[in-house]
Short mmCIF file of C-alpha atoms in Angstrom, two decimals:
data_model
loop_
_atom_site.label_atom_id
_atom_site.label_comp_id
_atom_site.label_asym_id
_atom_site.label_seq_id
_atom_site.Cartn_x
_atom_site.Cartn_y
_atom_site.Cartn_z
CA MET A 19 -14.99 27.16 -11.65
CA VAL A 20 -11.82 29.19 -12.25
CA PHE A 21 -9.74 26.57 -10.43
CA LYS A 22 -11.21 23.76 -12.55
CA ARG A 23 -10.45 25.65 -15.74
CA LEU A 24 -6.92 26.32 -14.58
CA MET A 25 -6.36 22.64 -13.76
CA ALA A 26 -7.78 21.60 -17.13
CA PHE A 27 -5.41 24.02 -18.86
CA LEU A 28 -2.42 22.71 -16.90
CA PHE A 29 -3.30 19.09 -17.72
CA LEU A 30 -3.65 19.97 -21.40
CA PHE A 31 -0.30 21.78 -21.37
CA ALA A 32 1.40 18.83 -19.63
CA ALA A 33 -0.09 16.37 -22.13
CA LEU A 34 1.12 18.44 -25.09
CA LEU A 35 4.57 18.78 -23.52
CA LEU A 36 4.77 15.04 -22.97
CA ALA A 37 3.73 14.38 -26.57
CA VAL A 38 6.47 16.72 -27.83
CA LEU A 39 9.08 15.03 -25.65
CA MET A 40 8.01 11.58 -26.83
CA VAL A 41 8.36 12.71 -30.45
CA GLY A 42 11.75 14.24 -29.66
CA TYR A 43 13.03 11.13 -27.88
CA PRO A 44 11.30 8.21 -29.62
CA GLU A 45 13.93 5.58 -28.75
CA ALA A 46 13.94 6.47 -25.04
CA SER A 47 10.13 6.42 -25.01
CA TRP A 48 10.03 3.01 -26.68
CA GLN A 49 12.58 1.47 -24.30
CA ALA A 50 10.81 2.92 -21.27
CA GLY A 51 7.47 1.58 -22.47
CA VAL A 52 8.90 -1.90 -23.02
CA ARG A 53 10.58 -1.80 -19.60
CA GLY A 54 7.36 -0.73 -17.89
CA LEU A 55 5.41 -3.44 -19.70
CA ALA A 56 7.97 -6.05 -18.60
CA ILE A 57 7.69 -4.92 -14.96
CA TRP A 58 3.90 -5.20 -15.17
CA TRP A 59 3.89 -8.64 -16.79
CA ASP A 60 6.80 -10.25 -14.90
CA VAL A 61 6.25 -8.76 -11.45
CA LEU A 62 2.97 -6.92 -10.92
CA PHE A 63 0.53 -9.17 -12.78
CA PRO A 64 1.44 -12.42 -10.98
CA SER A 65 1.81 -10.73 -7.60
CA LEU A 66 -1.46 -8.74 -7.72
CA PHE A 67 -3.89 -10.65 -9.94
CA PRO A 68 -4.28 -13.72 -7.65
CA PHE A 69 -4.99 -11.49 -4.65
CA PHE A 70 -7.58 -9.46 -6.57
CA VAL A 71 -9.43 -12.65 -7.54
CA ILE A 72 -9.12 -14.25 -4.09
CA SER A 73 -10.40 -11.13 -2.33
CA GLU A 74 -13.43 -10.92 -4.67
CA VAL A 75 -14.28 -14.59 -4.01
CA LEU A 76 -13.85 -14.22 -0.24
CA LEU A 77 -16.16 -11.21 -0.26
CA GLY A 78 -18.77 -13.11 -2.27
CA PHE A 79 -18.68 -16.11 0.08
CA GLY A 80 -18.95 -13.93 3.18
CA ILE A 81 -15.51 -14.86 4.53
CA VAL A 82 -14.63 -11.19 4.91
CA HIS A 83 -17.80 -10.64 6.95
CA PHE A 84 -16.86 -13.67 9.08
CA LEU A 85 -13.37 -12.30 9.76
CA GLY A 86 -14.79 -8.83 10.27
CA LYS A 87 -16.92 -9.95 13.21
CA LEU A 88 -13.94 -11.72 14.78
CA LEU A 89 -11.59 -8.77 14.29
CA ASP A 90 -14.02 -6.07 15.43
CA PRO A 91 -12.86 -6.11 19.09
CA LEU A 92 -9.37 -5.12 17.90
CA MET A 93 -9.86 -2.87 14.88
CA ARG A 94 -12.65 -0.65 16.18
CA PRO A 95 -11.06 0.59 19.45
CA VAL A 96 -7.53 0.83 17.99
CA PHE A 97 -8.09 2.22 14.47
CA ARG A 98 -11.77 3.28 14.54
CA ILE A 99 -12.65 1.04 11.60
CA PRO A 100 -14.86 -2.08 11.49
CA GLY A 101 -13.34 -5.51 11.89
CA SER A 102 -13.49 -6.12 8.13
CA GLY A 103 -10.67 -3.60 7.91
CA GLY A 104 -8.43 -6.20 9.53
CA PHE A 105 -8.79 -8.36 6.41
CA VAL A 106 -7.78 -5.37 4.28
CA LEU A 107 -4.81 -4.73 6.58
CA ALA A 108 -3.52 -8.30 6.28
CA MET A 109 -4.13 -8.51 2.53
CA GLY A 110 -2.61 -5.09 1.89
CA PHE A 111 0.54 -5.84 3.87
CA ALA A 112 0.95 -9.23 2.20
CA SER A 113 0.35 -8.27 -1.43
CA GLY A 114 1.40 -4.61 -1.52
CA TYR A 115 -0.05 -1.58 -3.25
CA PRO A 116 -2.73 -1.07 -4.55
CA VAL A 117 -4.66 -4.12 -3.25
CA SER A 118 -5.92 -2.40 -0.09
CA ALA A 119 -7.46 0.42 -2.14
CA LYS A 120 -9.41 -2.12 -4.20
CA LEU A 121 -10.66 -3.91 -1.08
CA ALA A 122 -11.58 -0.68 0.70
CA THR A 123 -13.71 0.43 -2.25
CA LYS A 124 -15.42 -2.99 -2.24
CA LEU A 125 -16.23 -2.62 1.47
CA ARG A 126 -17.53 0.88 0.78
CA GLU A 127 -19.73 -0.36 -2.07
CA GLN A 128 -21.26 -2.94 0.28
CA ARG A 129 -21.76 -0.26 2.97
CA LEU A 130 -19.50 -2.12 5.41
CA VAL A 131 -17.52 1.07 6.05
CA SER A 132 -18.43 4.73 6.05
CA ARG A 133 -16.67 7.25 3.84
CA ALA A 134 -14.39 8.40 6.65
CA GLU A 135 -13.61 4.81 7.68
CA GLY A 136 -12.76 3.88 4.09
CA GLU A 137 -10.40 6.83 3.78
CA ARG A 138 -8.73 5.93 7.08
CA LEU A 139 -8.40 2.34 5.93
CA VAL A 140 -6.72 3.11 2.59
CA SER A 141 -4.38 5.62 4.21
CA PHE A 142 -2.52 3.16 6.43
CA THR A 143 -2.98 -0.24 4.76
CA THR A 144 -1.31 0.74 1.46
CA SER A 145 2.23 -0.57 1.73
CA SER A 146 4.99 -2.45 -0.04
CA ASP A 147 4.76 -6.22 -0.07
CA PRO A 148 7.37 -8.12 2.02
CA ILE A 149 8.74 -10.06 -0.97
CA PHE A 150 9.71 -6.83 -2.72
CA LEU A 151 11.00 -5.21 0.48
CA ILE A 152 13.15 -8.20 1.47
CA GLY A 153 13.99 -9.88 -1.82
CA ALA A 154 14.31 -7.00 -4.24
CA VAL A 155 15.36 -4.04 -2.06
CA SER A 156 17.32 -5.52 0.86
CA VAL A 157 18.95 -8.45 -0.96
CA GLY A 158 18.79 -7.46 -4.62
CA PHE A 159 19.54 -3.73 -4.53
CA PHE A 160 21.54 -3.39 -1.30
CA GLY A 161 23.00 -6.92 -1.18
CA ASN A 162 22.39 -6.98 2.58
CA PRO A 163 19.80 -9.47 3.94
CA LYS A 164 20.24 -8.06 7.43
CA LEU A 165 18.82 -4.74 6.25
CA ALA A 166 15.41 -6.39 5.76
CA GLY A 167 14.67 -6.32 9.49
CA ALA A 168 15.26 -2.60 9.89
CA LEU A 169 13.41 -1.71 6.69
CA ALA A 170 10.41 -3.89 7.55
CA LEU A 171 10.16 -2.53 11.09
CA ALA A 172 10.36 1.07 9.88
CA HIS A 173 7.95 0.55 6.97
CA TYR A 174 5.22 -1.57 8.58
CA GLY A 175 5.66 0.02 12.00
CA GLY A 176 5.27 3.41 10.39
CA ALA A 177 2.09 2.23 8.64
CA LEU A 178 0.55 1.14 11.95
CA LEU A 179 1.47 4.48 13.51
CA ILE A 180 -0.26 6.21 10.61
CA GLY A 181 -3.30 4.09 11.41
CA LEU A 182 -3.26 5.40 14.98
CA VAL A 183 -2.93 8.97 13.71
CA MET A 184 -5.71 8.53 11.15
CA ARG A 185 -8.15 7.31 13.80
CA PHE A 186 -8.55 10.99 14.70
CA TYR A 187 -9.32 11.92 11.09
CA ARG A 188 -12.90 12.93 10.43
CA PRO A 189 -13.80 15.04 7.40
CA GLU A 190 -15.33 18.41 8.05
CA GLY A 191 -19.08 18.53 7.89
CA LYS A 192 -21.61 15.89 8.71
CA GLU A 193 -21.80 12.84 6.49
CA PRO A 194 -23.50 9.46 6.71
CA ALA A 195 -21.62 7.01 8.90
CA SER A 196 -21.70 3.26 8.95
CA PRO A 197 -24.33 1.81 11.31
CA GLU A 198 -21.73 0.91 13.92
CA GLU A 199 -19.27 3.79 13.61
CA GLY A 200 -18.40 5.18 16.97
CA GLY A 201 -20.22 2.37 18.75
CA GLU A 202 -18.89 -0.20 21.15
CA PRO A 203 -16.66 -2.91 19.66
CA GLY A 204 -18.36 -6.23 19.08
CA ARG A 205 -17.42 -9.25 21.13
CA PHE A 206 -15.26 -12.08 19.82
CA SER A 207 -17.96 -14.61 18.97
CA LEU A 208 -17.62 -17.48 16.50
CA LYS A 209 -21.41 -17.89 16.44
CA LEU A 210 -22.00 -14.27 15.43
CA ALA A 211 -19.22 -14.51 12.85
CA LEU A 212 -20.77 -17.60 11.22
CA LYS A 213 -24.17 -15.89 11.23
CA ALA A 214 -22.69 -12.82 9.50
CA MET A 215 -21.01 -15.02 6.88
CA HIS A 216 -24.25 -16.90 6.16
CA GLU A 217 -26.26 -13.70 5.83
CA ALA A 218 -23.68 -12.17 3.51
CA ARG A 219 -23.61 -15.30 1.34
CA MET A 220 -27.40 -15.38 1.09
CA GLN A 221 -27.50 -11.68 0.25
CA ASP A 222 -24.88 -12.11 -2.49
CA GLY A 223 -26.67 -15.06 -4.06
CA ARG A 224 -24.24 -15.65 -6.96
CA SER A 225 -23.25 -19.18 -7.92
CA LEU A 226 -19.60 -20.23 -7.68
CA GLY A 227 -19.19 -20.10 -11.46
CA GLU A 228 -20.68 -16.62 -11.74
CA LEU A 229 -18.66 -15.40 -8.77
CA LEU A 230 -15.40 -16.63 -10.30
CA ARG A 231 -16.27 -15.20 -13.72
CA GLN A 232 -16.99 -11.75 -12.33
CA ALA A 233 -13.94 -11.87 -10.04
CA VAL A 234 -11.62 -12.72 -12.94
CA ALA A 235 -13.23 -10.15 -15.26
CA SER A 236 -13.06 -7.26 -12.78
CA SER A 237 -9.52 -8.21 -11.75
CA LEU A 238 -8.31 -8.28 -15.36
CA GLN A 239 -9.90 -4.89 -15.96
CA LEU A 240 -8.11 -3.43 -12.94
CA MET A 241 -4.80 -5.03 -13.92
CA THR A 242 -5.10 -3.38 -17.35
CA VAL A 243 -5.43 0.00 -15.67
CA VAL A 244 -2.45 -0.73 -13.39
CA GLY A 245 -0.34 -1.81 -16.36
CA GLY A 246 -1.21 1.26 -18.37
CA LEU A 247 -0.26 3.57 -15.51
CA VAL A 248 3.05 1.75 -14.91
CA VAL A 249 3.99 2.11 -18.59
CA PHE A 250 2.81 5.73 -18.65
CA PHE A 251 4.92 6.83 -15.68
CA SER A 252 7.89 4.82 -16.90
CA VAL A 253 7.80 6.77 -20.17
CA ILE A 254 7.31 10.10 -18.37
CA LEU A 255 10.34 9.55 -16.15
CA GLU A 256 12.50 8.43 -19.06
CA VAL A 257 11.70 11.36 -21.38
CA LEU A 258 12.09 13.86 -18.54
CA THR A 259 15.50 12.35 -17.80
CA ALA A 260 16.54 12.32 -21.47
CA SER A 261 15.49 15.95 -21.93
CA GLY A 262 17.57 17.08 -18.95
CA PHE A 263 14.56 18.25 -16.95
CA MET A 264 15.26 15.81 -14.15
CA SER A 265 18.86 17.03 -13.91
CA SER A 266 17.56 20.49 -13.08
CA LEU A 267 15.34 19.06 -10.34
CA TYR A 268 18.29 17.06 -8.99
CA GLY A 269 20.37 20.24 -8.78
CA GLY A 270 17.74 22.11 -6.79
CA PHE A 271 17.08 19.17 -4.49
CA ARG A 272 20.81 18.72 -3.75
CA HIS A 273 20.83 22.11 -2.06
CA LEU A 274 17.79 21.23 0.05
CA LEU A 275 18.88 17.84 1.43
CA PRO A 276 21.81 19.12 3.58
CA LEU A 277 19.34 21.42 5.34
CA LEU A 278 17.38 18.28 6.28
CA GLY A 279 20.48 16.47 7.54
CA MET A 280 20.71 14.12 4.52
CA PRO A 281 23.63 13.72 2.06
CA SER A 282 23.13 15.67 -1.18
CA PRO A 283 23.95 12.68 -3.51
CA LEU A 284 20.63 11.12 -2.45
CA ALA A 285 18.80 13.79 -4.46
CA GLU A 286 18.61 11.64 -7.60
CA PRO A 287 17.20 8.51 -5.87
CA LEU A 288 14.62 10.53 -3.95
CA MET A 289 13.46 12.43 -7.03
CA GLY A 290 13.30 9.20 -9.03
CA GLY A 291 11.34 7.57 -6.22
CA LEU A 292 8.90 10.45 -6.37
CA PHE A 293 7.77 9.02 -9.72
CA GLU A 294 8.42 5.26 -9.50
CA VAL A 295 9.19 3.21 -6.39
CA THR A 296 11.27 0.44 -8.00
CA LEU A 297 13.66 2.77 -9.83
CA GLY A 298 13.96 5.03 -6.79
CA ALA A 299 14.71 2.18 -4.36
CA LYS A 300 17.31 0.76 -6.73
CA ALA A 301 18.97 4.15 -7.14
CA ALA A 302 19.05 4.64 -3.34
CA ALA A 303 21.51 1.76 -3.03
CA ALA A 304 23.82 3.03 -5.77
CA PRO A 305 25.62 6.18 -4.43
CA GLU A 306 29.09 5.45 -3.09
CA GLY A 307 30.73 7.10 -0.14
CA ILE A 308 27.44 7.56 1.74
CA PRO A 309 26.76 5.75 5.04
CA LEU A 310 24.41 2.81 4.62
CA MET A 311 22.12 4.29 7.28
CA TYR A 312 21.21 7.28 5.08
CA LYS A 313 20.78 5.19 1.95
CA ALA A 314 18.45 2.85 3.84
CA ALA A 315 16.49 5.84 5.18
CA ALA A 316 16.06 7.08 1.60
CA ALA A 317 14.82 3.62 0.59
CA ALA A 318 12.35 3.61 3.51
CA PHE A 319 11.07 7.03 2.44
CA ILE A 320 10.60 5.86 -1.17
CA LEU A 321 8.89 2.59 -0.20
CA SER A 322 6.42 4.40 2.05
CA TRP A 323 5.72 7.20 -0.44
CA GLY A 324 5.03 4.64 -3.18
CA GLY A 325 5.72 6.81 -6.22
CA LEU A 326 3.28 8.77 -8.35
CA SER A 327 2.61 5.63 -10.35
CA VAL A 328 1.12 3.95 -7.27
CA HIS A 329 -0.71 7.17 -6.37
CA ALA A 330 -2.31 7.23 -9.82
CA GLN A 331 -3.35 3.59 -9.44
CA VAL A 332 -4.93 4.24 -6.05
CA ALA A 333 -6.63 7.43 -7.27
CA SER A 334 -8.14 5.58 -10.24
CA ILE A 335 -9.49 2.88 -7.89
CA LEU A 336 -10.87 5.35 -5.34
CA ASN A 337 -12.60 7.17 -8.17
CA GLY A 338 -14.90 4.14 -8.48
CA ALA A 339 -16.32 4.93 -5.02
CA ASP A 340 -16.85 8.15 -3.09
CA LEU A 341 -13.49 7.89 -1.28
CA ARG A 342 -11.28 10.94 -1.59
CA TYR A 343 -7.63 10.90 -2.67
CA PHE A 344 -6.35 13.85 -0.60
CA PRO A 345 -6.31 12.02 2.80
CA PHE A 346 -4.34 9.22 1.12
CA LEU A 347 -1.85 11.74 -0.28
CA MET A 348 -1.27 13.34 3.11
CA ALA A 349 -0.94 9.94 4.81
CA ARG A 350 1.62 8.76 2.21
CA PHE A 351 3.82 11.81 2.79
CA LEU A 352 3.55 11.47 6.55
CA HIS A 353 4.27 7.73 6.32
CA ALA A 354 7.35 8.41 4.19
CA VAL A 355 8.78 10.95 6.65
CA LEU A 356 7.89 8.79 9.64
CA SER A 357 9.44 5.63 8.15
CA ALA A 358 12.69 7.38 7.33
CA GLY A 359 12.82 8.85 10.84
CA LEU A 360 12.05 5.49 12.45
CA LEU A 361 14.81 3.79 10.50
CA LEU A 362 17.37 6.36 11.64
CA LEU A 363 16.08 5.97 15.21
CA ILE A 364 16.34 2.16 15.31
CA TRP A 365 19.49 1.87 13.20
CA ASN A 366 22.07 1.61 16.00
CA PRO A 367 20.06 -0.78 18.21
CA LEU A 368 19.30 -3.16 15.34
CA MET A 369 22.23 -2.84 12.95
CA GLY A 370 24.92 -2.00 15.45
CA ALA A 371 24.28 -3.80 18.73
CA ALA A 372 22.63 -6.88 17.21
CA PRO A 373 24.59 -7.82 14.06
CA ALA A 374 23.10 -11.31 13.85
CA TRP A 375 19.44 -10.25 14.00
CA SER A 376 17.57 -10.28 10.69
CA ILE A 377 14.22 -11.24 9.22
CA ALA A 378 16.00 -13.06 6.41
CA SER A 379 18.19 -16.07 7.07
CA PRO A 380 21.90 -15.85 6.12
CA GLU A 381 21.26 -18.23 3.27
CA PHE A 382 18.56 -15.98 1.86
CA GLY A 383 21.04 -13.66 0.23
CA ARG A 384 22.63 -16.52 -1.68
CA LYS A 385 19.38 -17.74 -3.14
CA GLU A 386 17.78 -16.48 -6.30
CA ILE A 387 15.43 -13.58 -5.59
CA LEU A 388 11.81 -14.66 -5.86
CA TYR A 389 9.42 -12.55 -7.87
CA GLY A 390 6.37 -13.02 -10.05
CA TRP A 391 4.50 -16.31 -9.66
CA GLN A 392 7.29 -17.73 -7.46
CA ALA A 393 6.56 -15.10 -4.81
CA VAL A 394 2.83 -15.84 -4.52
CA PRO A 395 3.12 -18.73 -1.98
CA GLY A 396 5.33 -16.59 0.28
CA ALA A 397 2.87 -13.69 0.11
CA LEU A 398 -0.02 -16.03 0.96
CA ARG A 399 1.91 -17.36 3.98
CA PHE A 400 2.56 -13.80 5.11
CA PHE A 401 -1.16 -13.01 4.78
CA LEU A 402 -2.14 -16.08 6.83
CA ALA A 403 0.45 -15.29 9.51
CA THR A 404 -0.69 -11.68 9.74
CA MET A 405 -4.33 -12.75 9.94
CA ALA A 406 -3.53 -15.26 12.69
CA ILE A 407 -1.76 -12.56 14.73
CA LEU A 408 -4.69 -10.17 14.29
CA LEU A 409 -7.19 -12.83 15.38
CA ILE A 410 -5.18 -13.62 18.51
CA LEU A 411 -4.92 -9.92 19.38
CA SER A 412 -8.64 -9.47 18.72
CA PHE A 413 -9.49 -12.38 21.02
CA LEU A 414 -7.32 -10.88 23.78
CA SER A 415 -8.83 -7.43 23.20
CA GLY A 416 -12.37 -8.83 23.43
CA PHE A 417 -11.49 -10.76 26.58
CA ILE A 418 -10.01 -7.68 28.25
CA HIS A 419 -13.03 -5.60 27.22
CA ARG A 420 -15.47 -8.08 28.80
CA TRP A 421 -13.33 -8.42 31.93
CA ARG A 422 -13.27 -4.62 32.43
CA HIS A 423 -17.06 -4.38 32.05
CA ARG A 424 -17.63 -7.18 34.57
CA LYS A 425 -15.64 -5.20 37.12
#
């Protein structure tokens, strides 16, 4: 009770302080609000809204249940989550934060995952989308298409490693589990997958028109929340910067970074990335006189952390179910540290010994950076490619499992 009262007092104090700063710096607040609104409308709305609607429709038609049965031989033994988590993994990697949180809560609402499985799932499937990582960060901010390969390997590889770590996570105390948690992985069977899809569709029972209406309505509601949080944190960061508060944090952080083996000028990008991922990643490319390796490591850290704006979005979504935010917070910090470390580890092999290797083609850097509605087809292709890879791995995993049992 005392802790809750203390937290309520701190939130009230922070809100009053923010209100005073906004009154003291009205022009900065207005510009930050307009900038945050532009980011939401030009970038986030077109890149997230289609995936929210598509995922709702696929759940209603039972496609997720179909894919879940096919992916179960891979996802359950590797990550200790049902096969439907593979759909969340592919969709989350393709469309970026916070799509995976929305899908995980939907699976939890339908009792397709237990509480622990849902928390594991959100922890490692929340990531940056490849269009932003390649187009905006590697090409736009750093002007180096070749950097996309190292950043992608560190970021997505780190996410998969977090998934392997989180498979050992189980909240203290006994809680209801999903019917199949801890059981043997299902076999790769198209017949069983079609049966699961049909049963899910019959259980849902909504017509196509009603399904689309509800999918669009719920997606618009969520996008409004996302937009409000983006604008809110944009204003917070701007007024804190204008008031000089951020300068004080930069000064303290500059003394800490050398102890961690990082250049002190990266203090400003890392502190900015603590609040907002786009501004932090852009600032990471700006400091001069710092080796590219360290600036890229800072960008990997920021991309994997996600910024408090993304954290607030995920927390608001998880609040709609019984999934807890704290495991996600710990996983984000661990992912950020792991991604930065991985990038430093693979830097010389990828960027030094193989100068021609890159995810992006050489012509990519000379093209206009795709964002907004233009990036949707590329994200859909990435989702389909990821899903195809997962299905192939699941088939091989199921085959190996049956072969071992026959022996």
